[in-house]
Coordinates of C-alpha atoms in Angstrom, one line a residue:
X15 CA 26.8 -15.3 -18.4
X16 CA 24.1 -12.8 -18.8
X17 CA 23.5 -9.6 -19.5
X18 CA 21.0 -6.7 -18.9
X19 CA 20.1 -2.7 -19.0
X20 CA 18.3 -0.5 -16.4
X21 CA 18.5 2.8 -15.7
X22 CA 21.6 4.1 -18.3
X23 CA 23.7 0.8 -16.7
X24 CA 24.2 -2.1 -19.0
X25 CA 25.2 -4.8 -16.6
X26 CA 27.4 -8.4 -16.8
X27 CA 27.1 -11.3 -14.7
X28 CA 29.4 -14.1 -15.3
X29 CA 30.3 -17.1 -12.7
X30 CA 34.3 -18.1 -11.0
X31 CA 33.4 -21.7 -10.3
X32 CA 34.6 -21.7 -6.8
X33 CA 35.0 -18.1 -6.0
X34 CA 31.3 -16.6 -6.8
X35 CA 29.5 -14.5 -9.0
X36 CA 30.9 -11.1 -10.3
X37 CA 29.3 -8.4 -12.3
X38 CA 30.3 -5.8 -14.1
X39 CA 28.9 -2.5 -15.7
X40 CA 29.0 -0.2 -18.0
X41 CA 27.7 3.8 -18.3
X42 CA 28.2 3.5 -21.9
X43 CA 27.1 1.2 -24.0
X44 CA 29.4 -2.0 -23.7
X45 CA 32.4 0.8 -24.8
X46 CA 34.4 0.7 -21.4
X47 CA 33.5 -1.5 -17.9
X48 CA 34.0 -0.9 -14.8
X49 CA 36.3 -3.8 -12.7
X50 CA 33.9 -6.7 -11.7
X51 CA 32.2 -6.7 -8.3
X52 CA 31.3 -10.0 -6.2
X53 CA 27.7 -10.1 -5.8
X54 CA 27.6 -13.7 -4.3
X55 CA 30.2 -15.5 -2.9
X56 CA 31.0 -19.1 -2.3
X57 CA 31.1 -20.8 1.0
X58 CA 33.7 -23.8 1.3
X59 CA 33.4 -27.0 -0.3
X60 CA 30.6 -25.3 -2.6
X61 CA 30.5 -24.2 -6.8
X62 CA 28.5 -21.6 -8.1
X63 CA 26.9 -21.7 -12.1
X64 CA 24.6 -20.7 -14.3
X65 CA 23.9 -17.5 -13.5
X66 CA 21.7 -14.8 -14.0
X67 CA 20.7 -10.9 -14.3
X68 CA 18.0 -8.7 -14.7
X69 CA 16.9 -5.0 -13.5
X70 CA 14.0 -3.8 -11.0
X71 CA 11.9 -0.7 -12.2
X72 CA 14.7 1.7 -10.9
X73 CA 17.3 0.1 -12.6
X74 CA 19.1 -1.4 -9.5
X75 CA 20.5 -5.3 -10.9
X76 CA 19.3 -8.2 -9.1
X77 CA 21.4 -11.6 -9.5
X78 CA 20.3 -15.4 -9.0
X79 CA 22.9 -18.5 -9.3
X80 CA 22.7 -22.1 -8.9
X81 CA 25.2 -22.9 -5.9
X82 CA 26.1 -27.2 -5.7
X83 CA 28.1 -28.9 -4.1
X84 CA 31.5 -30.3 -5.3
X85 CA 30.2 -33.5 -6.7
X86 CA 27.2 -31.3 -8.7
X87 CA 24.3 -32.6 -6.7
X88 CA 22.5 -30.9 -3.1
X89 CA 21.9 -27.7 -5.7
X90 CA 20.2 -24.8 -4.3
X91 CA 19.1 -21.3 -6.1
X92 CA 20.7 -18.0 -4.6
X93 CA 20.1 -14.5 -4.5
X94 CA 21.2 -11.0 -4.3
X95 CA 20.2 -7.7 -5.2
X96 CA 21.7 -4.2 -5.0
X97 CA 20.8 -0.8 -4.0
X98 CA 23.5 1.2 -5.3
X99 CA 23.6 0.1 -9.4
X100 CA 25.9 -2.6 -8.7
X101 CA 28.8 -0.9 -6.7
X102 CA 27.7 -3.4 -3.3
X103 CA 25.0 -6.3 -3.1
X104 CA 23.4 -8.0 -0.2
X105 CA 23.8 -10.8 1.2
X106 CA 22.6 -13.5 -0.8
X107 CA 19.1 -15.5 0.4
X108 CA 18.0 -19.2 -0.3
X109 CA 15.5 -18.5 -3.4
X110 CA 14.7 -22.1 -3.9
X111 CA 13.8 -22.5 0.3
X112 CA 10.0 -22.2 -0.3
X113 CA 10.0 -24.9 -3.3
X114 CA 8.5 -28.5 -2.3
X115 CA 11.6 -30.7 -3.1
X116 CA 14.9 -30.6 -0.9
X117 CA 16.8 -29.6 -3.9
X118 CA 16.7 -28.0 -7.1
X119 CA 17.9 -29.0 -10.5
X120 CA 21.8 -28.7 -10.5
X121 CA 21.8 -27.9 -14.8
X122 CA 18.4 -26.2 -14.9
X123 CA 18.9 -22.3 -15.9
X124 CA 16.7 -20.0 -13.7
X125 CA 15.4 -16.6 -14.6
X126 CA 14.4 -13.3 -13.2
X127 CA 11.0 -11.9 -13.8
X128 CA 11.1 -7.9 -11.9
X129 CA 8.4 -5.0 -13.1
X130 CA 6.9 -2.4 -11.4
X131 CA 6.1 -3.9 -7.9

């Protein structure tokens, strides 16, 4: 779970185990939120935790999870942004690809760092 604000949007990411990550927003402060969308999902005989949230300069919400395999090991870092404050989000890409190891840590958190740029 995770939370962050861009752009009038105050946005929620939280994890279904085996069914992906979902967020959610709101246009008003936390006082109503919209149904959740799935912003990564999970391919068979995978998991999806510990996930996270933050906002580019415009405001769009860019999400990053830690997808494993059923037995918690073979872990690898996703990623997905949107273009249209949360209502869709693409396709999520390998973020942990370029790192030197095969795999990442499966209980390490990760973070998003955006700014201008």
């Amino acid at each position: 779970l995770d939370i962050a604000y861009g752009n009038g949007y105050l946005y929620i990411v939280f994890e279904n185990f085996s069914q992906g990550i979902f967020v959610t927003k709101s246009t008003d402060y936390g006082e109503t939120w919209s149904a959740p969308v799935q912003a990564i999902d999970v391919p068979g005989g995978s998991a999806t935790t510990i996930s996270s949230i933050e906002t580019d300069a415009a405001g769009q919400p860019m999400v990053t999870t830690l997808f494993q395999n059923s037995n918690e090991t073979n872990a690898v870092v996703r990623f997905a942004r949107s273009y249209d404050f949360g209502e869709t989000y693409s396709i999520s890409s390998d973020a942990s690809a370029p790192s030197s190891g095969e795999y990442v840590c499966e209980c390490c958190y990760q973070d998003i760092l955006a700014g201008n740029g």
